[in-house]
Amino acid sequence: MFNTSQTLSTSDVYYSTTPIDLKAPYNVTTAGRKTILITGGARGLGEGMLREFAKLGATVIVGDLNETRGESVTAEIRMSSGNLNVHFLPLDVTSYTSQCEFFRSARKLSPTGKITTVIANAGVAELGSFIEPSPTKIPLDVDPPEPDMTTVDVNFKGVLYTTKLALHHLRSSPVGQRELILVGSMSSFTSGPMMAVYSATKHGVLGLFRSIRLFPSKRDGVRINMICPYFVDTPIVPIGGKVMLAGLEIAVLDDVVDAVSRLVCDEGIAGRCLAIAPRQAGGVMEVGVHEMENVDAFCRRVVIAMNMQSKMEIFTKFLVDILWLLVVGPILRLFE
């Protein structure tokens, strides 16, 4: 057994820093030395992030399935911002091959050949309805139609691919400058009508965030944070959704961009999750803080156990190497 009261040093765990002071200013000038990748950056939230980071002088590389829109918006932003380090690359997040090419090409476009920041933003709304047609209208001896899995492929499988490749390529940057931001939704915590699959995928992204933020030794010191916006007036909101939201206050794109900018520019934030609600409901706020505190003791026990396992693996390898050098090697040489 291990001592659950053991104090963890920063070399042991960096999975979660203290709660964020959202009233405190942050230094936006740090953005100027970053190379930022944004998936799904041709419109909506991704385009808002692209415009902000281009204005701050960062190298920004966006990938999107909509090549016409991606090329036009990056060309317009290069001209309006004067930042020539703004690039578009075609990207299908549901294809691992496409994502691999996106990351490789992005490193070639980076002035430093490195990637400091990845924002897993690409997403789609609920496509079709998981519960339609009504099962009661289909004879029992007839199979219901196969559900459209595009939402799962984009919103969850695509994020898994992005995360996998981000943790690989972010090693090109110095420790302390490596960061991954996952884009969830208020649906990561709640549910809504006619959004079963969408909510499930966003719950999945939250589960991914909660898991991978735990073990920095396995992540090479990558800061991992998350944002969860409420409805924002972007193309992802379908016509039906806009009708339902008519007359109601929604979240503001500028608040989403500010939340992401804070997470990117303040390099002291790790393992935190920001929600972006309508301003009358509080605007940008931290969520899951109390839940994170409640599970902190459990997480510490798990992290201590994992670190002890890692140290034992290193020690075991050391002993095997010594045994080979002093015993097995000489014996084998006797038979040469």
XYZ file of C-alpha atoms in Angstrom:
336
model
C 0.000 0.000 0.000
C 1.069 3.552 -0.560
C 0.717 6.531 1.736
C -2.379 8.467 0.666
C -1.237 11.509 2.629
C 1.929 11.800 0.556
C 2.518 15.314 -0.741
C 2.880 15.516 -4.492
C 5.540 17.718 -6.029
C 5.091 19.554 -9.316
C 7.188 16.862 -10.945
C 4.667 14.258 -9.766
C 1.400 15.893 -10.741
C 0.302 18.976 -12.608
C -3.154 17.824 -13.492
C -5.047 20.736 -11.965
C -3.990 24.185 -10.851
C -5.943 26.429 -8.474
C -9.300 27.873 -9.609
C -9.038 30.642 -12.179
C -9.462 34.278 -11.138
C -11.579 35.389 -14.073
C -11.330 39.039 -13.006
C -7.543 39.043 -13.177
C -5.891 40.362 -16.354
C -3.765 38.041 -18.441
C -0.805 38.742 -20.693
C -1.958 38.454 -24.320
C 1.557 39.095 -25.628
C 2.466 35.457 -24.975
C 0.263 34.548 -27.956
C 2.775 36.116 -30.330
C 5.304 33.306 -29.840
C 2.823 30.467 -30.254
C 1.899 28.221 -33.168
C -1.784 27.418 -32.733
C -3.699 24.692 -34.560
C -7.504 24.904 -34.692
C -9.662 22.147 -36.108
C -12.917 23.293 -37.680
C -11.566 26.833 -37.918
C -13.271 28.073 -41.078
C -16.371 29.448 -39.370
C -18.199 29.732 -36.081
C -16.214 29.466 -32.850
C -13.070 28.401 -34.692
C -13.172 31.450 -36.949
C -13.574 33.702 -33.911
C -10.496 32.133 -32.312
C -8.593 32.405 -35.589
C -9.301 36.130 -35.885
C -8.292 36.829 -32.296
C -5.014 34.919 -32.334
C -4.068 36.306 -35.759
C -4.596 39.801 -34.344
C -2.345 38.928 -31.387
C 0.472 37.902 -33.746
C 0.362 34.133 -33.336
C 1.012 31.671 -36.114
C -2.443 30.183 -36.651
C -3.136 27.135 -38.797
C -6.729 26.029 -39.228
C -8.083 22.868 -40.742
C -11.582 22.393 -42.073
C -13.597 20.290 -44.487
C -14.889 23.438 -46.203
C -11.877 24.315 -48.326
C -13.510 27.236 -50.162
C -14.506 28.952 -46.938
C -11.203 28.122 -45.245
C -9.069 29.562 -48.021
C -11.165 32.735 -48.303
C -11.333 33.515 -44.590
C -7.599 32.974 -43.989
C -6.733 35.149 -47.012
C -9.016 37.903 -45.719
C -7.539 37.689 -42.205
C -3.953 37.795 -43.522
C -4.802 41.028 -45.316
C -6.803 42.666 -42.518
C -4.427 41.727 -39.689
C -1.135 42.017 -41.555
C -0.197 38.643 -40.073
C 1.221 36.476 -42.839
C 1.497 33.439 -40.576
C -2.167 32.529 -40.989
C -2.767 29.359 -42.970
C -5.506 26.980 -44.022
C -5.156 23.256 -44.580
C -7.882 20.861 -45.741
C -8.919 18.526 -42.946
C -11.424 15.751 -42.414
C -11.330 15.145 -38.666
C -13.077 11.776 -39.058
C -10.067 10.474 -41.009
C -6.943 9.605 -39.024
C -4.878 9.820 -42.229
C -6.185 13.329 -42.897
C -5.408 14.422 -39.349
C -1.880 12.989 -39.551
C -1.267 14.978 -42.740
C -2.727 18.097 -41.113
C -0.306 17.934 -38.178
C 2.721 17.147 -40.362
C 1.911 19.997 -42.758
C 1.272 22.393 -39.890
C 4.742 21.794 -38.470
C 6.202 22.606 -41.877
C 4.252 25.882 -41.965
C 5.303 26.846 -38.439
C 8.213 29.350 -38.469
C 9.840 27.335 -35.678
C 8.870 23.906 -36.976
C 7.016 23.385 -33.688
C 3.434 23.316 -32.449
C 2.660 24.887 -29.073
C -1.144 24.832 -28.952
C -3.887 22.596 -30.313
C -7.580 23.491 -30.031
C -9.855 20.525 -30.762
C -12.795 22.604 -31.927
C -14.367 20.804 -34.900
C -17.928 19.713 -34.266
C -21.354 19.293 -35.791
C -24.890 19.384 -34.434
C -27.246 16.435 -34.120
C -27.788 15.053 -37.624
C -31.099 13.319 -38.005
C -32.873 12.006 -34.948
C -31.690 8.969 -33.050
C -35.231 8.059 -31.976
C -36.992 8.648 -35.318
C -38.863 7.143 -36.948
C -40.749 6.149 -33.843
C -40.150 2.468 -33.025
C -43.895 2.073 -32.534
C -44.393 2.820 -36.227
C -42.025 0.074 -37.405
C -43.279 -3.516 -37.495
C -41.415 -5.716 -35.041
C -40.144 -7.966 -37.843
C -38.550 -4.989 -39.657
C -35.172 -3.625 -38.552
C -35.051 0.122 -37.916
C -32.763 2.126 -40.224
C -29.114 2.455 -39.254
C -28.566 5.700 -37.317
C -26.469 8.492 -38.789
C -23.150 8.316 -36.923
C -21.640 11.503 -38.382
C -22.095 13.374 -35.101
C -20.203 10.649 -33.240
C -17.474 10.501 -35.868
C -16.872 14.269 -35.871
C -17.538 15.220 -32.253
C -15.935 12.313 -30.470
C -13.838 10.123 -32.745
C -12.400 13.244 -34.369
C -11.504 14.695 -30.960
C -9.829 11.432 -29.969
C -7.731 11.539 -33.147
C -6.834 15.204 -32.546
C -5.884 14.507 -28.937
C -3.730 11.521 -29.860
C -1.805 13.504 -32.471
C -1.594 16.644 -30.337
C 0.076 14.780 -27.478
C 2.548 13.380 -30.022
C 3.444 16.579 -31.883
C 3.361 18.959 -28.915
C 6.567 17.295 -27.742
C 8.293 19.441 -30.359
C 7.828 22.474 -28.083
C 9.542 23.196 -24.754
C 7.837 22.010 -21.572
C 5.626 24.821 -20.316
C 4.549 25.827 -23.804
C 2.573 22.702 -24.681
C -1.182 23.007 -24.453
C -4.324 21.238 -25.612
C -7.788 22.752 -25.342
C -10.851 20.577 -25.798
C -14.089 22.216 -26.907
C -17.105 20.687 -25.249
C -20.506 22.209 -24.670
C -23.020 22.868 -21.933
C -24.351 19.539 -23.202
C -21.229 18.003 -21.671
C -22.985 18.475 -18.307
C -26.661 18.578 -19.240
C -29.063 17.047 -21.726
C -31.609 18.494 -24.093
C -34.529 17.420 -26.274
C -33.691 15.930 -29.665
C -29.960 16.007 -28.814
C -29.305 12.471 -27.564
C -26.280 11.710 -29.746
C -24.857 15.239 -29.605
C -25.112 15.244 -25.793
C -23.509 11.809 -25.640
C -20.527 12.960 -27.700
C -20.016 16.065 -25.571
C -20.278 13.992 -22.401
C -17.569 11.855 -23.964
C -15.293 14.857 -24.521
C -15.733 15.828 -20.870
C -14.851 12.295 -19.809
C -11.754 12.434 -22.008
C -10.720 15.727 -20.419
C -11.200 14.441 -16.885
C -9.085 11.393 -17.655
C -6.143 12.718 -19.648
C -5.540 15.733 -17.406
C -4.456 13.379 -14.627
C -1.072 12.052 -15.718
C 1.469 14.626 -16.917
C 4.304 12.082 -16.865
C 2.363 10.204 -19.532
C 1.547 13.432 -21.402
C 5.007 15.045 -21.450
C 3.857 18.077 -19.478
C 1.028 19.196 -21.754
C -1.427 21.629 -20.152
C -4.947 20.384 -20.836
C -7.989 22.621 -20.407
C -11.545 22.679 -21.691
C -14.294 25.129 -22.610
C -18.035 24.395 -22.600
C -20.055 27.085 -24.393
C -23.818 27.457 -24.255
C -25.644 28.110 -27.530
C -23.804 30.718 -29.605
C -25.130 32.146 -32.864
C -22.956 30.076 -35.184
C -23.661 27.810 -38.182
C -23.624 24.723 -35.942
C -26.997 25.752 -34.477
C -29.659 24.328 -36.820
C -32.671 26.330 -37.986
C -34.916 24.429 -35.577
C -32.614 25.309 -32.716
C -32.610 28.981 -33.639
C -36.409 28.948 -33.701
C -36.492 27.374 -30.228
C -34.010 29.962 -28.950
C -35.833 32.937 -30.483
C -36.280 35.636 -27.853
C -33.892 33.952 -25.408
C -30.442 35.235 -24.543
C -27.585 33.140 -25.849
C -23.856 33.154 -25.196
C -21.664 35.730 -26.924
C -18.905 34.699 -29.318
C -16.559 37.339 -27.859
C -16.877 35.676 -24.443
C -15.967 32.289 -25.922
C -12.926 33.798 -27.623
C -11.871 35.575 -24.419
C -12.136 32.339 -22.432
C -9.951 30.474 -24.921
C -7.472 33.361 -25.050
C -7.111 33.260 -21.276
C -6.421 29.518 -21.300
C -3.869 29.898 -24.101
C -2.074 33.002 -22.858
C -2.002 32.254 -19.121
C 0.507 29.423 -18.988
C -0.207 28.851 -15.311
C -3.651 27.330 -15.959
C -3.974 23.573 -16.244
C -6.755 21.055 -15.779
C -9.536 23.652 -15.636
C -12.874 23.901 -17.427
C -14.621 27.158 -18.365
C -18.290 27.426 -19.278
C -19.575 30.282 -21.380
C -23.178 31.100 -20.502
C -25.401 34.009 -21.556
C -24.161 37.171 -19.881
C -27.315 37.577 -17.804
C -26.598 34.096 -16.411
C -23.007 34.935 -15.517
C -21.083 34.834 -18.791
C -17.717 33.105 -18.435
C -17.486 30.960 -15.324
C -15.564 27.977 -14.082
C -17.497 24.743 -13.828
C -16.772 21.478 -12.110
C -14.571 23.180 -9.518
C -16.351 21.653 -6.514
C -16.592 18.290 -8.239
C -12.846 18.454 -8.926
C -12.207 19.240 -5.266
C -14.400 16.332 -4.152
C -12.493 13.822 -6.270
C -9.111 15.373 -5.531
C -8.229 12.863 -2.815
C -9.107 9.950 -5.066
C -7.140 11.447 -7.979
C -4.118 11.939 -5.750
C -4.204 8.288 -4.698
C -4.418 7.192 -8.329
C -1.639 9.541 -9.417
C 0.636 8.395 -6.594
C 0.028 4.778 -7.568
C 0.742 5.505 -11.239
C 3.938 7.374 -10.381
C 5.081 4.534 -8.137
C 4.381 2.121 -10.983
C 6.439 4.261 -13.360
C 9.325 4.406 -10.888
C 9.173 0.623 -10.383
C 9.247 0.114 -14.159
C 12.368 2.278 -14.404
C 14.024 0.444 -11.479
C 13.146 -2.955 -12.962
C 14.633 -1.972 -16.309
C 17.776 -0.806 -14.504
C 18.131 -4.163 -12.728
C 17.600 -6.080 -15.983
C 20.273 -3.987 -17.699
C 22.729 -4.608 -14.850
C 21.951 -8.344 -14.862
C 22.551 -8.487 -18.602
C 25.792 -6.531 -18.350
C 27.291 -8.470 -15.420
C 25.872 -11.984 -15.837
C 24.099 -12.853 -19.082
C 26.471 -10.991 -21.374
C 29.667 -12.651 -20.043
C 28.030 -16.107 -20.159
C 27.007 -15.649 -23.787
C 30.501 -14.489 -24.692
C 31.883 -17.803 -23.359
C 30.076 -19.587 -26.186
C 31.159 -17.198 -28.973
